[in-house]
């Protein structure tokens, strides 16, 4: 479809000198060239010239593609020091529990059961869980074949190009900041419950607008503490996480058993008070509860054996978490009428209302432990996203640096922590959760699209006829999925439109299977039932997006517009310079096949592979 960037010989000729120079420099450096080393920002004159070339550079970046080898080689070199391969499937499994089970289940369950779904909140978790599992399959295949810290950003750079990757990068950073802020706010609510106070008692009341009028300094402190621990050591953070997560699982078991003991089936009536639209509106919001799993994929660069450990860690933990969520949601719905469910501390208040006042403290303590591990694992994963994004120069490359002693990205961790703390100080959870849900769903939809591109298009292999056919059928899948989501959002009680739209989606998917030959097969582990599962992932993610209210899309649209302005003014010119070798030989490697079957390659070996000539896919 598009050209792939290749290196000049200069890069390999002086690469060792560059590495020696980098090694002699201090990690703590704040010179202008560390933030904007690209020629486009060398002077105001150079910047004006770069802005004048914006249309041509946009065309170049739309066509540009990275490669597996570039992500594994040249991109990683820009961090100057390697992250340490110290994690196993055991670490990843507990990271899965630690990164996911937190504010979503303990706070959003009560909020959405009370406002939208009623007792049918369990169906909301089933729907969002199925959609999340489809995305997990896509993430797993990519993470096994491109085991770098960038996660979906790196995968989209390879398959959909630089501009699509920027949109993902912007949303990933937005998701990281808002997600951390939301969990920090929830931490304060449960601490207040633990102290037998109202959920907002520990916040400072102000005269600001509704939703922004309760300042939360405790959330700021918690975010700072967890980020500091994440900076010190990845393996040590893993040990803290799995111990805390194990305790958390015990608390969850207590909630389920004690909850069923005090369950009253009559509380399940009416089961669906706001109808099917309410169920899917809640499903789109509680998807936030599953969002942390993508942090696991970002740790692939630090995993000892990605081809074995990532599928076990990702799929194993997410399957168990989905079952836990559904059972916990059912328990809450049976303990009390949905109208009596507390929106902020649902489980603690529910136990108090059935006479187990002491149990509310156990639940609150367990929730605090869960949200602490979510913040801890989030600080690890989000910093690794940010590190790889900075390696591309979309944001200043100083944030790509890995500390030589700790082997962790200290600058990137600090960046996300400071931004999250500022948001957490004043924004309420309901404002944050809907925005992060639409951002997360959008990224997962793009990733599923990228997986279909990876399987059915390969440069130099796919003929032009098959390329055009695949593009048309893929557009049919995406277009019909958008149509289904829009029809549901505008006319949820009608069915006529689905008679056309659902068969169109099925025809597009079947057409890809029958009329486009698969250009690439996974080397180690792959998504089953391709193209059906990725296509279904596209449809379900877009459908859940369509179930969100207009306010979420307005906020999402405003944030996206701001991000695109930044890209046109800064990110475009930085990435253009890097892609064309204008940053001291730091251009990207050509595409070579890197065998990640049982991959345990040190960076030096990957560099040798990445330095080979462009062989195509």
Short mmCIF file of C-alpha atoms in Angstrom, two decimals, residues 97-369:
data_model
loop_
_atom_site.label_atom_id
_atom_site.label_comp_id
_atom_site.label_asym_id
_atom_site.label_seq_id
_atom_site.Cartn_x
_atom_site.Cartn_y
_atom_site.Cartn_z
CA UNK A 97 -5.35 -8.63 37.90
CA UNK A 98 -3.57 -5.62 39.33
CA UNK A 99 -4.17 -3.39 36.33
CA UNK A 100 -7.83 -4.20 35.78
CA UNK A 101 -9.65 -4.93 39.05
CA UNK A 102 -10.06 -1.56 40.73
CA UNK A 103 -12.27 1.49 40.35
CA UNK A 104 -14.27 -0.02 37.51
CA UNK A 105 -15.92 -2.84 39.41
CA UNK A 106 -16.08 -1.13 42.80
CA UNK A 107 -17.37 2.28 41.65
CA UNK A 108 -18.78 2.15 38.12
CA UNK A 109 -20.90 -0.92 38.91
CA UNK A 110 -22.93 1.04 41.42
CA UNK A 111 -23.04 4.16 39.26
CA UNK A 112 -24.31 2.36 36.15
CA UNK A 113 -26.64 -0.06 37.96
CA UNK A 114 -28.30 2.91 39.65
CA UNK A 115 -28.48 5.18 36.59
CA UNK A 116 -28.87 2.98 33.51
CA UNK A 117 -28.91 -0.82 33.75
CA UNK A 118 -30.49 -1.81 37.07
CA UNK A 119 -29.90 -5.48 37.97
CA UNK A 120 -29.11 -6.11 34.29
CA UNK A 121 -25.70 -4.58 34.99
CA UNK A 122 -24.48 -8.19 34.88
CA UNK A 123 -25.42 -8.27 31.18
CA UNK A 124 -23.52 -5.01 30.69
CA UNK A 125 -20.40 -6.71 32.04
CA UNK A 126 -20.99 -9.71 29.79
CA UNK A 127 -21.28 -7.49 26.70
CA UNK A 128 -18.25 -5.34 27.49
CA UNK A 129 -16.29 -8.45 28.58
CA UNK A 130 -16.89 -10.18 25.25
CA UNK A 131 -15.79 -7.08 23.38
CA UNK A 132 -12.70 -6.78 25.57
CA UNK A 133 -11.76 -10.43 24.99
CA UNK A 134 -11.91 -9.91 21.22
CA UNK A 135 -9.49 -7.00 21.62
CA UNK A 136 -7.28 -9.14 23.88
CA UNK A 137 -6.89 -11.70 21.09
CA UNK A 138 -5.74 -8.97 18.68
CA UNK A 139 -3.36 -7.46 21.22
CA UNK A 140 -1.83 -10.85 21.97
CA UNK A 141 -0.91 -11.63 18.36
CA UNK A 142 0.74 -8.25 17.90
CA UNK A 143 2.55 -8.36 21.25
CA UNK A 144 4.05 -11.77 20.45
CA UNK A 145 5.32 -10.69 17.03
CA UNK A 146 6.38 -7.12 17.92
CA UNK A 147 7.40 -7.34 21.60
CA UNK A 148 8.19 -3.68 22.29
CA UNK A 149 7.01 -1.15 24.87
CA UNK A 150 4.82 0.79 22.44
CA UNK A 151 1.82 -1.54 22.48
CA UNK A 152 -0.91 -0.48 20.06
CA UNK A 153 1.05 2.62 19.02
CA UNK A 154 3.86 0.47 17.61
CA UNK A 155 1.42 -1.96 15.98
CA UNK A 156 -0.48 0.84 14.22
CA UNK A 157 2.76 2.47 13.00
CA UNK A 158 3.59 -0.75 11.21
CA UNK A 159 0.19 -1.52 9.70
CA UNK A 160 -1.77 1.74 9.33
CA UNK A 161 0.98 4.33 9.20
CA UNK A 162 2.28 7.38 10.99
CA UNK A 163 -0.88 9.50 11.12
CA UNK A 164 -3.07 6.66 12.41
CA UNK A 165 -0.38 5.90 14.97
CA UNK A 166 -0.39 9.53 16.10
CA UNK A 167 -4.14 9.44 16.64
CA UNK A 168 -3.62 6.30 18.71
CA UNK A 169 -0.68 7.90 20.56
CA UNK A 170 -2.70 10.99 21.44
CA UNK A 171 -5.59 8.89 22.70
CA UNK A 172 -3.25 6.56 24.58
CA UNK A 173 -1.70 9.45 26.46
CA UNK A 174 -5.15 10.92 27.06
CA UNK A 175 -6.39 7.53 28.28
CA UNK A 176 -3.35 7.13 30.52
CA UNK A 177 -3.76 10.52 32.15
CA UNK A 178 -7.53 10.35 32.58
CA UNK A 179 -7.53 6.71 33.69
CA UNK A 180 -4.97 7.37 36.39
CA UNK A 181 -6.86 10.47 37.52
CA UNK A 182 -10.17 8.56 37.69
CA UNK A 183 -8.71 5.77 39.82
CA UNK A 184 -7.03 8.33 42.08
CA UNK A 185 -10.40 10.02 42.67
CA UNK A 186 -12.01 6.66 43.46
CA UNK A 187 -9.21 5.89 45.93
CA UNK A 188 -10.23 8.95 47.94
CA UNK A 189 -13.91 7.92 47.92
CA UNK A 190 -13.15 4.50 49.37
CA UNK A 191 -10.75 5.92 51.94
CA UNK A 192 -13.60 8.12 53.16
CA UNK A 193 -15.84 5.06 53.40
CA UNK A 194 -13.16 3.22 55.35
CA UNK A 195 -13.16 6.14 57.82
CA UNK A 196 -16.97 5.95 58.00
CA UNK A 197 -17.44 9.28 56.23
CA UNK A 198 -19.40 10.32 53.10
CA UNK A 199 -17.60 9.62 49.83
CA UNK A 200 -16.75 13.29 49.23
CA UNK A 201 -15.89 14.14 52.83
CA UNK A 202 -12.12 14.17 52.22
CA UNK A 203 -12.31 16.52 49.24
CA UNK A 204 -12.20 20.30 49.35
CA UNK A 205 -15.46 21.94 48.25
CA UNK A 206 -15.16 24.94 45.89
CA UNK A 207 -17.44 27.17 43.82
CA UNK A 208 -16.23 25.81 40.47
CA UNK A 209 -18.62 24.25 37.93
CA UNK A 210 -20.45 21.04 38.77
CA UNK A 211 -18.19 18.05 38.22
CA UNK A 212 -15.07 20.11 38.86
CA UNK A 213 -15.90 21.65 42.21
CA UNK A 214 -14.38 19.06 44.60
CA UNK A 215 -10.59 19.31 44.88
CA UNK A 216 -8.85 16.02 45.72
CA UNK A 217 -5.30 16.45 47.11
CA UNK A 218 -5.30 12.86 48.47
CA UNK A 219 -5.56 11.51 44.91
CA UNK A 220 -2.54 13.61 43.97
CA UNK A 221 -0.47 12.09 46.79
CA UNK A 222 -1.47 8.50 45.93
CA UNK A 223 -0.59 9.00 42.24
CA UNK A 224 2.80 10.43 43.22
CA UNK A 225 3.63 7.54 45.57
CA UNK A 226 2.72 4.76 43.09
CA UNK A 227 4.57 6.49 40.26
CA UNK A 228 7.69 6.75 42.41
CA UNK A 229 7.64 3.02 43.15
CA UNK A 230 7.19 2.24 39.44
CA UNK A 231 10.27 4.33 38.63
CA UNK A 232 12.50 2.35 40.97
CA UNK A 233 12.14 -1.21 39.59
CA UNK A 234 9.82 -3.20 37.33
CA UNK A 235 10.49 -6.55 39.02
CA UNK A 236 10.10 -5.10 42.50
CA UNK A 237 6.84 -3.47 41.45
CA UNK A 238 5.71 -6.86 40.17
CA UNK A 239 6.37 -8.48 43.56
CA UNK A 240 4.43 -5.78 45.39
CA UNK A 241 1.62 -6.11 42.86
CA UNK A 242 1.16 -9.87 43.03
CA UNK A 243 1.14 -9.90 46.84
CA UNK A 244 -1.39 -7.05 46.97
CA UNK A 245 -3.45 -8.61 44.18
CA UNK A 246 -3.54 -11.97 45.97
CA UNK A 247 -4.95 -10.24 49.05
CA UNK A 248 -7.41 -8.46 46.81
CA UNK A 249 -8.63 -11.74 45.32
CA UNK A 250 -9.34 -12.98 48.87
CA UNK A 251 -11.44 -9.85 49.50
CA UNK A 252 -13.32 -10.43 46.24
CA UNK A 253 -14.04 -14.01 47.28
CA UNK A 254 -15.43 -12.68 50.56
CA UNK A 255 -17.64 -10.16 48.71
CA UNK A 256 -19.07 -12.89 46.49
CA UNK A 257 -19.71 -15.45 49.23
CA UNK A 258 -21.06 -12.99 51.82
CA UNK A 259 -23.08 -11.22 49.15
CA UNK A 260 -24.85 -14.39 48.04
CA UNK A 261 -25.60 -15.24 51.68
CA UNK A 262 -27.51 -11.95 51.96
CA UNK A 263 -28.93 -12.04 48.44
CA UNK A 264 -32.63 -11.55 47.80
CA UNK A 265 -33.74 -12.67 44.31
CA UNK A 266 -36.69 -10.29 44.45
CA UNK A 267 -34.25 -7.38 44.12
CA UNK A 268 -33.64 -8.48 40.53
CA UNK A 269 -37.11 -7.24 39.58
CA UNK A 270 -37.47 -5.23 37.45
CA UNK A 271 -34.41 -6.77 35.85
CA UNK A 272 -34.06 -4.27 33.00
CA UNK A 273 -35.77 -1.06 34.19
CA UNK A 274 -34.35 1.11 31.38
CA UNK A 275 -34.59 -1.52 28.67
CA UNK A 276 -31.89 -2.79 26.33
CA UNK A 277 -30.55 0.74 25.61
CA UNK A 278 -29.78 1.14 29.31
CA UNK A 279 -27.84 -2.14 29.34
CA UNK A 280 -25.61 -1.14 26.45
CA UNK A 281 -25.18 2.43 27.69
CA UNK A 282 -23.87 0.93 30.93
CA UNK A 283 -21.75 -1.58 28.99
CA UNK A 284 -19.99 1.26 27.19
CA UNK A 285 -19.20 2.95 30.50
CA UNK A 286 -18.12 -0.14 32.46
CA UNK A 287 -15.77 -1.03 29.59
CA UNK A 288 -13.49 1.27 31.57
CA UNK A 289 -13.20 -1.61 34.05
CA UNK A 290 -11.48 -3.77 31.41
CA UNK A 291 -9.24 -1.08 29.95
CA UNK A 292 -6.11 -1.80 31.94
CA UNK A 293 -5.26 -5.03 30.11
CA UNK A 294 -3.43 -3.15 27.35
CA UNK A 295 -0.80 -2.23 29.92
CA UNK A 296 0.33 -5.88 29.83
CA UNK A 297 1.15 -5.66 26.12
CA UNK A 298 3.43 -2.68 26.79
CA UNK A 299 5.59 -4.86 29.05
CA UNK A 300 6.49 -7.22 26.20
CA UNK A 301 9.92 -5.57 25.91
CA UNK A 302 10.67 -6.63 29.50
CA UNK A 303 9.24 -10.15 29.15
CA UNK A 304 11.70 -13.05 29.08
CA UNK A 305 9.78 -15.19 26.57
CA UNK A 306 7.08 -13.11 24.83
CA UNK A 307 5.77 -15.91 22.59
CA UNK A 308 4.83 -18.01 25.63
CA UNK A 309 4.37 -15.55 28.47
CA UNK A 310 2.14 -12.96 26.79
CA UNK A 311 -0.66 -15.33 25.66
CA UNK A 312 -0.67 -17.01 29.09
CA UNK A 313 -0.63 -13.73 30.98
CA UNK A 314 -3.11 -11.80 28.85
CA UNK A 315 -5.71 -14.42 27.97
CA UNK A 316 -5.53 -16.22 31.32
CA UNK A 317 -5.97 -13.15 33.49
CA UNK A 318 -8.68 -11.57 31.33
CA UNK A 319 -10.78 -14.74 31.22
CA UNK A 320 -10.75 -14.96 35.01
CA UNK A 321 -11.42 -11.24 35.43
CA UNK A 322 -14.45 -11.31 33.12
CA UNK A 323 -16.00 -14.13 35.17
CA UNK A 324 -15.26 -12.29 38.44
CA UNK A 325 -16.85 -9.07 37.19
CA UNK A 326 -20.06 -10.78 36.10
CA UNK A 327 -20.47 -12.62 39.41
CA UNK A 328 -19.77 -9.48 41.46
CA UNK A 329 -22.27 -7.47 39.43
CA UNK A 330 -24.91 -10.16 40.00
CA UNK A 331 -24.19 -10.13 43.74
CA UNK A 332 -24.69 -6.37 43.97
CA UNK A 333 -27.98 -6.53 42.09
CA UNK A 334 -29.32 -9.21 44.44
CA UNK A 335 -28.26 -7.53 47.69
CA UNK A 336 -30.50 -4.46 47.38
CA UNK A 337 -32.89 -2.75 44.92
CA UNK A 338 -31.05 -0.91 42.19
CA UNK A 339 -32.60 2.39 43.28
CA UNK A 340 -30.93 2.01 46.70
CA UNK A 341 -27.44 1.29 45.33
CA UNK A 342 -24.92 3.94 46.33
CA UNK A 343 -23.28 5.49 43.25
CA UNK A 344 -19.86 6.07 44.84
CA UNK A 345 -19.20 3.15 47.22
CA UNK A 346 -21.76 0.57 46.16
CA UNK A 347 -20.43 -2.58 47.84
CA UNK A 348 -19.51 -1.00 51.16
CA UNK A 349 -22.92 0.64 51.53
CA UNK A 350 -24.69 -2.54 50.40
CA UNK A 351 -23.08 -4.58 53.20
CA UNK A 352 -23.92 -1.86 55.73
CA UNK A 353 -27.57 -1.95 54.61
CA UNK A 354 -27.85 -5.73 55.18
CA UNK A 355 -26.50 -5.44 58.72
CA UNK A 356 -22.84 -6.31 58.08
CA UNK A 357 -21.45 -2.91 58.95
CA UNK A 358 -18.06 -4.36 59.76
CA UNK A 359 -17.92 -5.87 56.27
CA UNK A 360 -18.00 -2.45 54.66
CA UNK A 361 -14.53 -1.83 56.08
CA UNK A 362 -13.24 -5.09 54.61
CA UNK A 363 -14.69 -4.16 51.24
CA UNK A 364 -13.36 -0.61 51.40
CA UNK A 365 -9.90 -1.86 52.34
CA UNK A 366 -9.98 -4.40 49.51
CA UNK A 367 -11.08 -1.73 47.07
CA UNK A 368 -8.23 0.50 48.20
CA UNK A 369 -5.77 -2.34 47.64
#
